[in-house]
PDB file of C-alpha atoms in Angstrom:
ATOM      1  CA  UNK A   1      63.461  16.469  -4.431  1.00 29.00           C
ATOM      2  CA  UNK A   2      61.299  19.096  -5.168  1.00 36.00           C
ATOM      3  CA  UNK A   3      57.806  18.642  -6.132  1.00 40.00           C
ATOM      4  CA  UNK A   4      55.870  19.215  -9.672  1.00 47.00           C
ATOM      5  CA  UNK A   5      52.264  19.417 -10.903  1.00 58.00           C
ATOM      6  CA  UNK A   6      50.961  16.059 -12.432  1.00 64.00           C
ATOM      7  CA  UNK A   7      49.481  16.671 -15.543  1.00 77.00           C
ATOM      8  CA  UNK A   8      46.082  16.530 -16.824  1.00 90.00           C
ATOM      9  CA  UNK A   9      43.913  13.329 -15.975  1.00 96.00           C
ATOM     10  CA  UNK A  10      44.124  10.660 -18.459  1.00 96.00           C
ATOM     11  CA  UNK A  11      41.687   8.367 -16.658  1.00 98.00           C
ATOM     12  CA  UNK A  12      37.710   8.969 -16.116  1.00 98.00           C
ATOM     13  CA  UNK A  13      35.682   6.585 -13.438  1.00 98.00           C
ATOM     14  CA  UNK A  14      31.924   6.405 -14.370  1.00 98.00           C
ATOM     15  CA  UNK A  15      29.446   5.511 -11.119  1.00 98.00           C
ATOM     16  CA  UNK A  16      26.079   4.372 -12.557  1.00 98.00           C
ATOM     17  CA  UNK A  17      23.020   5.205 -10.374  1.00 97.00           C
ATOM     18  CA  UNK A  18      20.126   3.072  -8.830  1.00 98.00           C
ATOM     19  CA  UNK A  19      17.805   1.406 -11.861  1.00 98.00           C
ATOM     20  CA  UNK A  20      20.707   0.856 -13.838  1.00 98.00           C
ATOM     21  CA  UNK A  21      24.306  -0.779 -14.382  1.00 98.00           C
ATOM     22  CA  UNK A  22      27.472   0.422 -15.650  1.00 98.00           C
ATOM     23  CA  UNK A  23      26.241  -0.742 -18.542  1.00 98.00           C
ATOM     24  CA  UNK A  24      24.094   2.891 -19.079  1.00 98.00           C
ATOM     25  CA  UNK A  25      27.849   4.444 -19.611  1.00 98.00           C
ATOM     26  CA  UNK A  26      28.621   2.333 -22.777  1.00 98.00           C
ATOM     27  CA  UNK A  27      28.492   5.335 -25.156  1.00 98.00           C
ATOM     28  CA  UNK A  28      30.249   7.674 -22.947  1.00 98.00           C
ATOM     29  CA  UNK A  29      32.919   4.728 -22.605  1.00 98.00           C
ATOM     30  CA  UNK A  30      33.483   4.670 -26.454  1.00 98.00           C
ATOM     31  CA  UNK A  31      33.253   8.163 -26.789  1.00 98.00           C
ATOM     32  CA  UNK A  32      35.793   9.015 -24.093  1.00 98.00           C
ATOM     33  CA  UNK A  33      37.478   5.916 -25.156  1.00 98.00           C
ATOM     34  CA  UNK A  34      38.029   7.864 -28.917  1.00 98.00           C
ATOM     35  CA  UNK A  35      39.425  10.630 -27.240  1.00 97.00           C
ATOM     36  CA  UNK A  36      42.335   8.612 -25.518  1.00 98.00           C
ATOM     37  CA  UNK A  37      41.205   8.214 -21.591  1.00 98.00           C
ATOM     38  CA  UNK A  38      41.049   5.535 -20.028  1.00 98.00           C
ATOM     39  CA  UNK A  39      37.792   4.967 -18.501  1.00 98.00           C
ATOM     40  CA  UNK A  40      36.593   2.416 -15.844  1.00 98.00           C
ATOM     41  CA  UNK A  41      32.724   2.000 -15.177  1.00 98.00           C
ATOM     42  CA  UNK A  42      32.701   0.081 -12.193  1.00 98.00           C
ATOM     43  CA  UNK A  43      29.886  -1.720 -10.538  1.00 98.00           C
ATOM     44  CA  UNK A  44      27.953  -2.115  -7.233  1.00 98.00           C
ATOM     45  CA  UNK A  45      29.601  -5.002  -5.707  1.00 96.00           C
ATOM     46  CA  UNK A  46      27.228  -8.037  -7.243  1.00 95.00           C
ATOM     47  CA  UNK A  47      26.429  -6.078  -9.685  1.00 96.00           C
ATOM     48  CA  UNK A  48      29.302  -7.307 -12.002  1.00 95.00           C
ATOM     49  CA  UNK A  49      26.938  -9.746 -14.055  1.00 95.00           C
ATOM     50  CA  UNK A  50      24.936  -8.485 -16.949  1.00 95.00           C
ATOM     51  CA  UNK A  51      21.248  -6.736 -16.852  1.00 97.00           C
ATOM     52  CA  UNK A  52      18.991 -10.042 -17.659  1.00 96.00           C
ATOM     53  CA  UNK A  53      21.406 -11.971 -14.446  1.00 96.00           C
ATOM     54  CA  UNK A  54      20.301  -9.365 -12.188  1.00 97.00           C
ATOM     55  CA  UNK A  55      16.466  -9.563 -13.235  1.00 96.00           C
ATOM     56  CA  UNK A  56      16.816 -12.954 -13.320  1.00 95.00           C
ATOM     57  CA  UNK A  57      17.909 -13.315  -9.223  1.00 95.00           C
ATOM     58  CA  UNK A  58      17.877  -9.529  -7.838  1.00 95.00           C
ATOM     59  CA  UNK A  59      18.484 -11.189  -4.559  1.00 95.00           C
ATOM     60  CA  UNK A  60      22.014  -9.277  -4.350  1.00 95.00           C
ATOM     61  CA  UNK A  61      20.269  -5.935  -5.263  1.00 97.00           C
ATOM     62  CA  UNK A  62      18.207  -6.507  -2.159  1.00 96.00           C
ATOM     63  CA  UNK A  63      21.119  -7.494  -0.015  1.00 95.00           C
ATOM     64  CA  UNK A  64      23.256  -4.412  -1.930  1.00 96.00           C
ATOM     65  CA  UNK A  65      24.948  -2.457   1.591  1.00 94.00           C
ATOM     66  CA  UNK A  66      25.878   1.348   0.753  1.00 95.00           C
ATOM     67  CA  UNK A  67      29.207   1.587   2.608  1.00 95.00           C
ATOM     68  CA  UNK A  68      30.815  -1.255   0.951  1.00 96.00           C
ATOM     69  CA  UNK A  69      29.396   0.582  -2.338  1.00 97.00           C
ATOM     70  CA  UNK A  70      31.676   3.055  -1.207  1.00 97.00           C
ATOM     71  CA  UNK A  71      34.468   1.311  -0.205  1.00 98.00           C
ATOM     72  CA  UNK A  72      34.031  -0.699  -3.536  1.00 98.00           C
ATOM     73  CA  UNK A  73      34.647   2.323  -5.642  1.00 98.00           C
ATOM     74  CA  UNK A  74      37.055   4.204  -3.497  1.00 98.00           C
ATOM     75  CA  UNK A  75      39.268   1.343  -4.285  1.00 98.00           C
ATOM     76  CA  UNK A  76      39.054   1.707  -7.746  1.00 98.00           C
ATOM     77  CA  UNK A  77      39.656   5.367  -7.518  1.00 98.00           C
ATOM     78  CA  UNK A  78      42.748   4.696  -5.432  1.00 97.00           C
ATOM     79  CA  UNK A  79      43.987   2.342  -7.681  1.00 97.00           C
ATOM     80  CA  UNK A  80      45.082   5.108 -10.456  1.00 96.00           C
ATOM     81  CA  UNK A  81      48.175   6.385 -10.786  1.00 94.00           C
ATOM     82  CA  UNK A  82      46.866   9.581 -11.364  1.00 95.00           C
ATOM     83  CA  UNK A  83      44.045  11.221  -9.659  1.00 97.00           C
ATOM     84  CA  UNK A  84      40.931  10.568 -11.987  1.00 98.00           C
ATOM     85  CA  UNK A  85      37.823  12.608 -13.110  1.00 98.00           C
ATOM     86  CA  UNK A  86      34.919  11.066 -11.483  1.00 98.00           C
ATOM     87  CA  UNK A  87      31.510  11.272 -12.898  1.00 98.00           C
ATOM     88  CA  UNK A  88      28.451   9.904 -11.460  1.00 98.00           C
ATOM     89  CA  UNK A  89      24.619   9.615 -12.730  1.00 98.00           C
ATOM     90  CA  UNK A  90      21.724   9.824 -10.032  1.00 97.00           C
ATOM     91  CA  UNK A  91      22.561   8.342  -7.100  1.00 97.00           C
ATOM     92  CA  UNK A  92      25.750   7.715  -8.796  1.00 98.00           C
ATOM     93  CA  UNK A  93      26.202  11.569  -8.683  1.00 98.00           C
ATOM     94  CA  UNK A  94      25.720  11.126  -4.955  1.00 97.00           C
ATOM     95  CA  UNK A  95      28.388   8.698  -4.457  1.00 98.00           C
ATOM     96  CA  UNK A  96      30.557  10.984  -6.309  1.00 98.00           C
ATOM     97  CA  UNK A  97      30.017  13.541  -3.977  1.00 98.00           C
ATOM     98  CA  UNK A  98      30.935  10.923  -0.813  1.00 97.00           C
ATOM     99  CA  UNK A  99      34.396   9.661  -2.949  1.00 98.00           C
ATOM    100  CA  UNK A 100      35.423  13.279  -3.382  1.00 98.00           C
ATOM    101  CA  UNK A 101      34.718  14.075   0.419  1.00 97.00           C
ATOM    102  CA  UNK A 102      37.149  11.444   1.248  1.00 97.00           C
ATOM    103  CA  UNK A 103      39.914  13.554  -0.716  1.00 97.00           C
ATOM    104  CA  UNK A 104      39.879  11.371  -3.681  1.00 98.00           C
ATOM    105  CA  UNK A 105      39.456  12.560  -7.309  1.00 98.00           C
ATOM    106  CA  UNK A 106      40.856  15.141  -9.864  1.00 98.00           C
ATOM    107  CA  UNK A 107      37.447  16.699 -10.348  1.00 98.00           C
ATOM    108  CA  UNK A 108      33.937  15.532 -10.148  1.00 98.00           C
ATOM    109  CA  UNK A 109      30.679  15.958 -11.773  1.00 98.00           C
ATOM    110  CA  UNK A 110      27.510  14.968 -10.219  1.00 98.00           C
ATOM    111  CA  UNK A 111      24.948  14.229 -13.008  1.00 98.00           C
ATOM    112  CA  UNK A 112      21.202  14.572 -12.215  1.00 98.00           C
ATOM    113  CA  UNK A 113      22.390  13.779  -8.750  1.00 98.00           C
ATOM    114  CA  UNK A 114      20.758  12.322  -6.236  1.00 96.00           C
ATOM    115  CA  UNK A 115      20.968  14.056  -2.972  1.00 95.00           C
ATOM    116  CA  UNK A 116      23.652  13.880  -0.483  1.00 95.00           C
ATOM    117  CA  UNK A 117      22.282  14.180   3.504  1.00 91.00           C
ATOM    118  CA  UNK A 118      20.528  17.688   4.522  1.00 89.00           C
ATOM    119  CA  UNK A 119      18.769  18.775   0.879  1.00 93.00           C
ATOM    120  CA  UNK A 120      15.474  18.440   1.723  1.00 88.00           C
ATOM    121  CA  UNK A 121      13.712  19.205  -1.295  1.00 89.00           C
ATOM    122  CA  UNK A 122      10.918  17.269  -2.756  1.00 90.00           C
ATOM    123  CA  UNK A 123       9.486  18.394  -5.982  1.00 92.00           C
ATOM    124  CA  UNK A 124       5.657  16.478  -6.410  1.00 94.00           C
ATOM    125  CA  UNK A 125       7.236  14.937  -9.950  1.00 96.00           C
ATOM    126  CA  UNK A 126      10.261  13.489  -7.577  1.00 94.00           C
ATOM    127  CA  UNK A 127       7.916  12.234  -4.969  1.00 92.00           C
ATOM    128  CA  UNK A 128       5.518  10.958  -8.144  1.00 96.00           C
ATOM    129  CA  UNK A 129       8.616   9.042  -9.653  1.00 95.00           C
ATOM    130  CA  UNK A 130       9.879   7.019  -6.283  1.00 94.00           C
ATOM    131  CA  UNK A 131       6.436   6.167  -5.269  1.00 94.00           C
ATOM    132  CA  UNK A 132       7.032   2.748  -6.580  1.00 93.00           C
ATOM    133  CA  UNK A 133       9.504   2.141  -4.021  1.00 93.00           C
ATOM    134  CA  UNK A 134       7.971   3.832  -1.303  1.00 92.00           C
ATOM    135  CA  UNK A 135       4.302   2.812  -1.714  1.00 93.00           C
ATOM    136  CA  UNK A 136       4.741  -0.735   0.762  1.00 93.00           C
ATOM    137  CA  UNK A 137       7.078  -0.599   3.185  1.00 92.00           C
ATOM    138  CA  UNK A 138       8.005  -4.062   2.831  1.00 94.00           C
ATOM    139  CA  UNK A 139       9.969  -2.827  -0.455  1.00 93.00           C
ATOM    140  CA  UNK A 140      12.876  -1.191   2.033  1.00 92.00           C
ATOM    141  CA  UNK A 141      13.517  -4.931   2.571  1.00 93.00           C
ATOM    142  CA  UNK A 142      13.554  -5.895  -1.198  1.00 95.00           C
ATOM    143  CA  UNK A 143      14.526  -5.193  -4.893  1.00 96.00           C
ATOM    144  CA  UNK A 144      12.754  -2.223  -5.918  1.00 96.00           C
ATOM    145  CA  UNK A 145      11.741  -2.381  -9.807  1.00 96.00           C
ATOM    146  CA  UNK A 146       9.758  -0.214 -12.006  1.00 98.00           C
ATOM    147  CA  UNK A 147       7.213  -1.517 -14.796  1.00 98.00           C
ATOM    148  CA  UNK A 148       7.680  -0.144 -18.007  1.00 98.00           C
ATOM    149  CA  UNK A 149       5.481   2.521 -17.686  1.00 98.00           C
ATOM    150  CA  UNK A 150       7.170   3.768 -14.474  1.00 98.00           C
ATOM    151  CA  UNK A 151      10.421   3.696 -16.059  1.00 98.00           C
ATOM    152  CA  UNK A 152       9.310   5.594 -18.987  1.00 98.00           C
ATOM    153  CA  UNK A 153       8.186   8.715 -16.492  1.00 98.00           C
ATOM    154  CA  UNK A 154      11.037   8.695 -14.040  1.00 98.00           C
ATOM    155  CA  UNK A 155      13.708   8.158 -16.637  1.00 98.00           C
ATOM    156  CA  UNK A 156      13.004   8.518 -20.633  1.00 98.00           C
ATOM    157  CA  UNK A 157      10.143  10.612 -20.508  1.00 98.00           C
ATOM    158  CA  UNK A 158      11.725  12.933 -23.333  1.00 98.00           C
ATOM    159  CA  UNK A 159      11.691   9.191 -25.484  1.00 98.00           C
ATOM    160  CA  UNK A 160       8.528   8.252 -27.145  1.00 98.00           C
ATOM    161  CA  UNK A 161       7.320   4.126 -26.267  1.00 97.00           C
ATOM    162  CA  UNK A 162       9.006   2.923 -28.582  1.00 98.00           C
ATOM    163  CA  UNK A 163      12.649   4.442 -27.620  1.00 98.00           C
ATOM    164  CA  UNK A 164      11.629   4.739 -23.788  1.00 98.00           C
ATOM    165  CA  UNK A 165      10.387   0.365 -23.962  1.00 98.00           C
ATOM    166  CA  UNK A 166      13.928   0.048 -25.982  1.00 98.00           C
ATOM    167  CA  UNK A 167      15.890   1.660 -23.246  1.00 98.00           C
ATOM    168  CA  UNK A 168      14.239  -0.371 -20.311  1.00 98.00           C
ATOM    169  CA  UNK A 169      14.838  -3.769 -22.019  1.00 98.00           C
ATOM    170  CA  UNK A 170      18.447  -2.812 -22.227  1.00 98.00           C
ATOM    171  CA  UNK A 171      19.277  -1.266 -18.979  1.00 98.00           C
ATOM    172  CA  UNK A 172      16.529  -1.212 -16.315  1.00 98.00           C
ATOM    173  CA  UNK A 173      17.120  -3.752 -13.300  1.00 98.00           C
ATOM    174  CA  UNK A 174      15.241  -2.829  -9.490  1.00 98.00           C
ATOM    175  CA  UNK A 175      17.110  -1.147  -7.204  1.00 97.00           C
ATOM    176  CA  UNK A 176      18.295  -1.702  -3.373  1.00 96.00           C
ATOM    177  CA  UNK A 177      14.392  -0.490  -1.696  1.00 94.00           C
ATOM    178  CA  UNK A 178      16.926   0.375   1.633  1.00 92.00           C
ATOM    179  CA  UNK A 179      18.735   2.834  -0.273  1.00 94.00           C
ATOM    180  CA  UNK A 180      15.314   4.919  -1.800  1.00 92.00           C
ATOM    181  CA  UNK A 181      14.121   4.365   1.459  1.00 90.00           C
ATOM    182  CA  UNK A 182      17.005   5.309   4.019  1.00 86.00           C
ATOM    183  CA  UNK A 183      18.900   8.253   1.792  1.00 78.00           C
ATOM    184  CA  UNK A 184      15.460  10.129   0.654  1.00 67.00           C
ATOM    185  CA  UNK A 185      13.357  11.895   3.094  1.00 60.00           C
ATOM    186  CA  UNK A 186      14.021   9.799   5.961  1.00 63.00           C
ATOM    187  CA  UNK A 187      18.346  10.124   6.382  1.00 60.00           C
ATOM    188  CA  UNK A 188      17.098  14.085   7.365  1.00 65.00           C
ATOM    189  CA  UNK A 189      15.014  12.986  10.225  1.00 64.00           C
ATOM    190  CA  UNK A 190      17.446  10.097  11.802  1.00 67.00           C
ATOM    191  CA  UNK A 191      19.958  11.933  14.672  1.00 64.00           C
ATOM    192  CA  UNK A 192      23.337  12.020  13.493  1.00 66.00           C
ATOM    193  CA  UNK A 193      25.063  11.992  10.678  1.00 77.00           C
ATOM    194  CA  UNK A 194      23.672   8.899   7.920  1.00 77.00           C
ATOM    195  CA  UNK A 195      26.034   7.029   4.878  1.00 84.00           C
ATOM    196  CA  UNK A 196      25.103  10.040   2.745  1.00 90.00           C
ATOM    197  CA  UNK A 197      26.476  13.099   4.828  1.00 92.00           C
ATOM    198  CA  UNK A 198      29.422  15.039   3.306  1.00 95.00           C
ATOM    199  CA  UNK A 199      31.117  18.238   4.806  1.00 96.00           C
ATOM    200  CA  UNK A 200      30.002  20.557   2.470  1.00 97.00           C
ATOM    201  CA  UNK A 201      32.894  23.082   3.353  1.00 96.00           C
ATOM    202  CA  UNK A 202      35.660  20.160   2.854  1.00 96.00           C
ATOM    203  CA  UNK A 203      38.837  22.084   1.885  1.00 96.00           C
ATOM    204  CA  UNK A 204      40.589  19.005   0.509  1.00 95.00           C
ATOM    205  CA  UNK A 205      37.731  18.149  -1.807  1.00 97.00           C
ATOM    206  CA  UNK A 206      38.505  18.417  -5.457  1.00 98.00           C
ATOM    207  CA  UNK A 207      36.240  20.712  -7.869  1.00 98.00           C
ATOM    208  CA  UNK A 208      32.597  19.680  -8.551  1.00 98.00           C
ATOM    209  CA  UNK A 209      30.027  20.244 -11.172  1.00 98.00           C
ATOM    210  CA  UNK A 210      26.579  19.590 -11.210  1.00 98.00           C
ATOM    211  CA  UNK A 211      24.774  18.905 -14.100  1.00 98.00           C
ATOM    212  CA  UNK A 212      20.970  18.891 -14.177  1.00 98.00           C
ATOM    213  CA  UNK A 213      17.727  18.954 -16.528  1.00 98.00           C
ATOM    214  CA  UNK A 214      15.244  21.042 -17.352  1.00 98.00           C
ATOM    215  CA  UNK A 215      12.542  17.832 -18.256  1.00 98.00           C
ATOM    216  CA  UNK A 216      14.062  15.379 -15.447  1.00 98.00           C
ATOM    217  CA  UNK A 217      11.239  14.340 -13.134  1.00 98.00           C
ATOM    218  CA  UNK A 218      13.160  11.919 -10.683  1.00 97.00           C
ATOM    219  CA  UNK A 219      16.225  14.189  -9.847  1.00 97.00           C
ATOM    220  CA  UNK A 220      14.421  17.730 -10.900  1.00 97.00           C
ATOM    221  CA  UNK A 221      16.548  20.613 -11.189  1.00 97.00           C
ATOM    222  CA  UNK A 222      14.973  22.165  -7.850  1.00 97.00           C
ATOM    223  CA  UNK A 223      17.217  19.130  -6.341  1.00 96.00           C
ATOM    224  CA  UNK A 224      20.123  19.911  -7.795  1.00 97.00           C
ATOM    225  CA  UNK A 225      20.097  23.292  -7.335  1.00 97.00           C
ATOM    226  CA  UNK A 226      19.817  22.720  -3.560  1.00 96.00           C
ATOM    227  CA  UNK A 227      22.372  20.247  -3.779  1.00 97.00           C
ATOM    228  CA  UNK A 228      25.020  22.715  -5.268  1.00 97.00           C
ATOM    229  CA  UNK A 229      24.097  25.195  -2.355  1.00 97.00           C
ATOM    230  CA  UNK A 230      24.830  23.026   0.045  1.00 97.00           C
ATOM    231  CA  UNK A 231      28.556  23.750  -1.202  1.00 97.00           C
ATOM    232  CA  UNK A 232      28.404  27.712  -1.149  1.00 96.00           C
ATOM    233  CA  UNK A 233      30.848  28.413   1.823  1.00 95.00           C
ATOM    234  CA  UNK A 234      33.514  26.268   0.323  1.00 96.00           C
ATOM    235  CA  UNK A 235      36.437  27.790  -1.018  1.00 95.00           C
ATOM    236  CA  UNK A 236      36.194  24.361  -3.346  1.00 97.00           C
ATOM    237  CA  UNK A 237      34.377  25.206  -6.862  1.00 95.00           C
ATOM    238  CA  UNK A 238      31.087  23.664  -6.840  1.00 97.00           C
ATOM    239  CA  UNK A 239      29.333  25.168 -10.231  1.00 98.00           C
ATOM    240  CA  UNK A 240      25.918  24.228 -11.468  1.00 98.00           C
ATOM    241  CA  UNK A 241      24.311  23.908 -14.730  1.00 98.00           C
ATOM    242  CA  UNK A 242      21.342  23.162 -16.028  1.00 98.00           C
ATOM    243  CA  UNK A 243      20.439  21.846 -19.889  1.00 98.00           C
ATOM    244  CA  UNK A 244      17.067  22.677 -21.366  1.00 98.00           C
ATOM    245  CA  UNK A 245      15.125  20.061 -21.929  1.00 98.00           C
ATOM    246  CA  UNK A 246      17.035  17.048 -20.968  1.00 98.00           C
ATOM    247  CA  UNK A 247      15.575  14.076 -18.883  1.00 98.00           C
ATOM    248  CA  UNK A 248      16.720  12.013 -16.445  1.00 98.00           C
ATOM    249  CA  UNK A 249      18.040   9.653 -19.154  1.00 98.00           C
ATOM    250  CA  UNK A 250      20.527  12.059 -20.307  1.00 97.00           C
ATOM    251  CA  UNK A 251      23.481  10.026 -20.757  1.00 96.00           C
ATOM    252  CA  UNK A 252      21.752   8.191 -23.281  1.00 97.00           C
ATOM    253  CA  UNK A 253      19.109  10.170 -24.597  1.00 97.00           C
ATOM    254  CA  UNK A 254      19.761  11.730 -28.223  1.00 97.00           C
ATOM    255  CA  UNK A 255      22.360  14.813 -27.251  1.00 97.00           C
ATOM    256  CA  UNK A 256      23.854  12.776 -25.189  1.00 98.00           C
ATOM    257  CA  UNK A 257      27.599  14.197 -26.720  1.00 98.00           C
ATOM    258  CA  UNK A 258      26.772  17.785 -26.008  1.00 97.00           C
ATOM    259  CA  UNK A 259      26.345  16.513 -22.227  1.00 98.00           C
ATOM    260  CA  UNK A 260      29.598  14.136 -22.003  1.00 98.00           C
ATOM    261  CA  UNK A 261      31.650  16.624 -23.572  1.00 98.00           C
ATOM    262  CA  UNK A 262      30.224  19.725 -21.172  1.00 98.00           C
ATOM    263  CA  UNK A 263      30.811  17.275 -18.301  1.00 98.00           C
ATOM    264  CA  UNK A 264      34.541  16.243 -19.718  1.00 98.00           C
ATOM    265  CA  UNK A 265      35.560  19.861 -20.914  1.00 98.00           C
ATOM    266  CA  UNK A 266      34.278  21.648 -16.709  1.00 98.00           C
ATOM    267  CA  UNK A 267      36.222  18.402 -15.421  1.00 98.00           C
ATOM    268  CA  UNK A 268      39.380  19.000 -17.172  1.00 97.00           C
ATOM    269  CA  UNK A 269      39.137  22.950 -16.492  1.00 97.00           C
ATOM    270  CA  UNK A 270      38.989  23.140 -12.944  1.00 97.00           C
ATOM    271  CA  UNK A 271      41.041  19.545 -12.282  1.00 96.00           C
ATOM    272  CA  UNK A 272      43.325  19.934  -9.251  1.00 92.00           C
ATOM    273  CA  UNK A 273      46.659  19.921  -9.932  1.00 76.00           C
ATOM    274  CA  UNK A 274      48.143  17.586  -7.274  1.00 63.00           C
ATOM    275  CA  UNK A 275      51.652  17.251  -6.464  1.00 46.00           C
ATOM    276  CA  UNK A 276      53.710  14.452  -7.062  1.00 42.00           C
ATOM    277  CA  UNK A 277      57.642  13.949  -6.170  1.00 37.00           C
ATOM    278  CA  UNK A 278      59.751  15.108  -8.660  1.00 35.00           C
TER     279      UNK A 278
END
C-alpha cells in the first residue's frame, strides 16, 4: 500500500533537568493538557517518588547513571504511536538533543539547555552558579544540592525571596555531582566521544529549537547560542531564540505561557511529517 503523512503530534514528552523533577512541568502539563495533548513528564529512573522522598534519601540521585537516563526516556518516546514533540529544560534540553540524535521525535525544543559534548563556553555567571558542585571533588561521588540562596541565583533570580524560597521548597532536590562533573568542562578534554556527544549534522534528526534567556545565569544565552551552532551544517532546522529577561526558571516563572506556547507553536511548525503505511 502506498504510504501517507501522519498527522500533527497529539502527544508532548517533557524531560526535566538536574535540580528538579518532572514535577517543575506541572503547569505546562495542565496547560497543554487544556489544549488536548497528551503529555507524559517522565522521570530519571528513581526519580519516580515525590520531591521531600528524594531529599529525604538522595542516595539514588548519587547512584543516578546517564545512559540508562537515556535509555529510560527513549522508551517512553518509542512507546507512542505517533512520533511526539519532545521538550526538555536544562540538562533536560540536553537529553533532548541525545533522543532526537537517535532518530526519535516529531520535533524538539531544547529549553535553557544544557550543553551537548564540544560547546565549550563558560560564561563567569555559569561557572559562578555550578560552583557548588564543583567546589570538592568528593561531590562527583555524591548528591549535589544547592542551599537556598544558591538556588535563588542559579535558578529564580528574576523571583524576589519570597517567590524564589517558595519555588525551592516545592521543587529543588540535589543533583547526580557525576553528571555536573563529567558533561561540563571536563567531557571536552576526555579522548573520544563521552554520553553527551551528538552528530551535529544528523540527517535523520527531527527539527530543533532552542530557547534561551536573556537573565539566565546557569545556562546563559552565550551557551545556547553555541549550542545551536553546533547544528549549522545540518540540512535539519535548528533555530534559536532568545526571550528578554527570562531566568533559568522559565517554565515556571510568571510568563511562563508566552514561553510554552512559543515552544508548542515552533514544535508544531516545523514537526516532521513521517510516513506511516497507508
Amino acid at each position: 500500500m502506498d504510504a501517507e503523512q501522519s498527522p500533527a503530534p497529539d502527544t508532548i514528552v517533557l524531560v526535566h533537568g538536574l535540580w528538579v523533577t518532572p514535577r517543575s512541568w506541572e503547569h505546562w502539563v495542565t496547560h497543554y493538557e487544556a489544549r488536548g495533548y497528551t503529555v507524559l513528564t517522565p522521570a530519571y529512573p528513581g526519580f519516580e517518588v515525590e520531591v521531600e522522598a528524594l531529599r529525604a534519601d538522595p542516595s539514588i540521585i548519587a547512584e543516578c547513571d546517564i545512559t540508562a537516563t537515556i535509555d529510560h526516556l527513549a522508551d517512553v518516546v518509542r512507546s507512542v504511536p505517533k512520533a511526539p514533540i519532545i521538550m526538555g529544560h536544562s540538562f533536560g534540553g540536553a537529553l533532548t538533543q541525545m533522543l532526537l540524535h537517535r532518530g526519535l521525535g516529531a520535533a524538539g525544543v531544547a529549553i535553557n539547555s544544557a550543553p551537548t559534548e564540544g560547546v565549550r563556553t563558560n560564561p563567569p555567571s555559569q561557572l559562578k552558579a555550578l560552583w557548588p558542585a564543583l567546589n570538592n571533588p568528593a561531590k562527583r561521588h555524591q548528591a549535589a544540592g544547592f542551599t537556598e540562596k544558591q538556588f535563588h541565583y542559579a535558578f529564580t533570580n528574576t523571583l524576589d525571596e519570597e517567590a524564589a524560597k517558595a519555588a525551592y521548597d516545592r521543587y529543588a532536590i540535589a543533583a547526580p555531582g557525576r553528571w555536573v562533573w563529567d558533561y561540563g568542562l571536563i567531557a571536552n578534554f576526555k579522548p573520544g566521544h563521552q554520553e553527551t556527544w551528538v552528530d551535529y549534522r544528523n540527517p535523520d534528526r527531527a527539527p530543533l529549537l532552542f530557547i534561551s534567556g536573556t537573565a539566565d545565569h546557569i545556562m546563559p544565552p552565550a551557551v545556547n547560542r553555541s549550542n545551536a551552532k553546533k547544528y549549522a551544517k545540518s540540512e535539519v532546522p535548528a533555530e534559536y531564540i532568545e526571550l528578554e529577561g527570562r531566568s533559568h526558571w522559565t517554565c515556571a516563572e510568571p510568563g511562563w505561557e508566552q514561553v510554552a506556547d512559543t515552544a508548542l507553536e515552533w514544535a508544531l511548525a516545523h514537526a516532521r511529517q513521517l510516513s506511516v503505511p497507508g
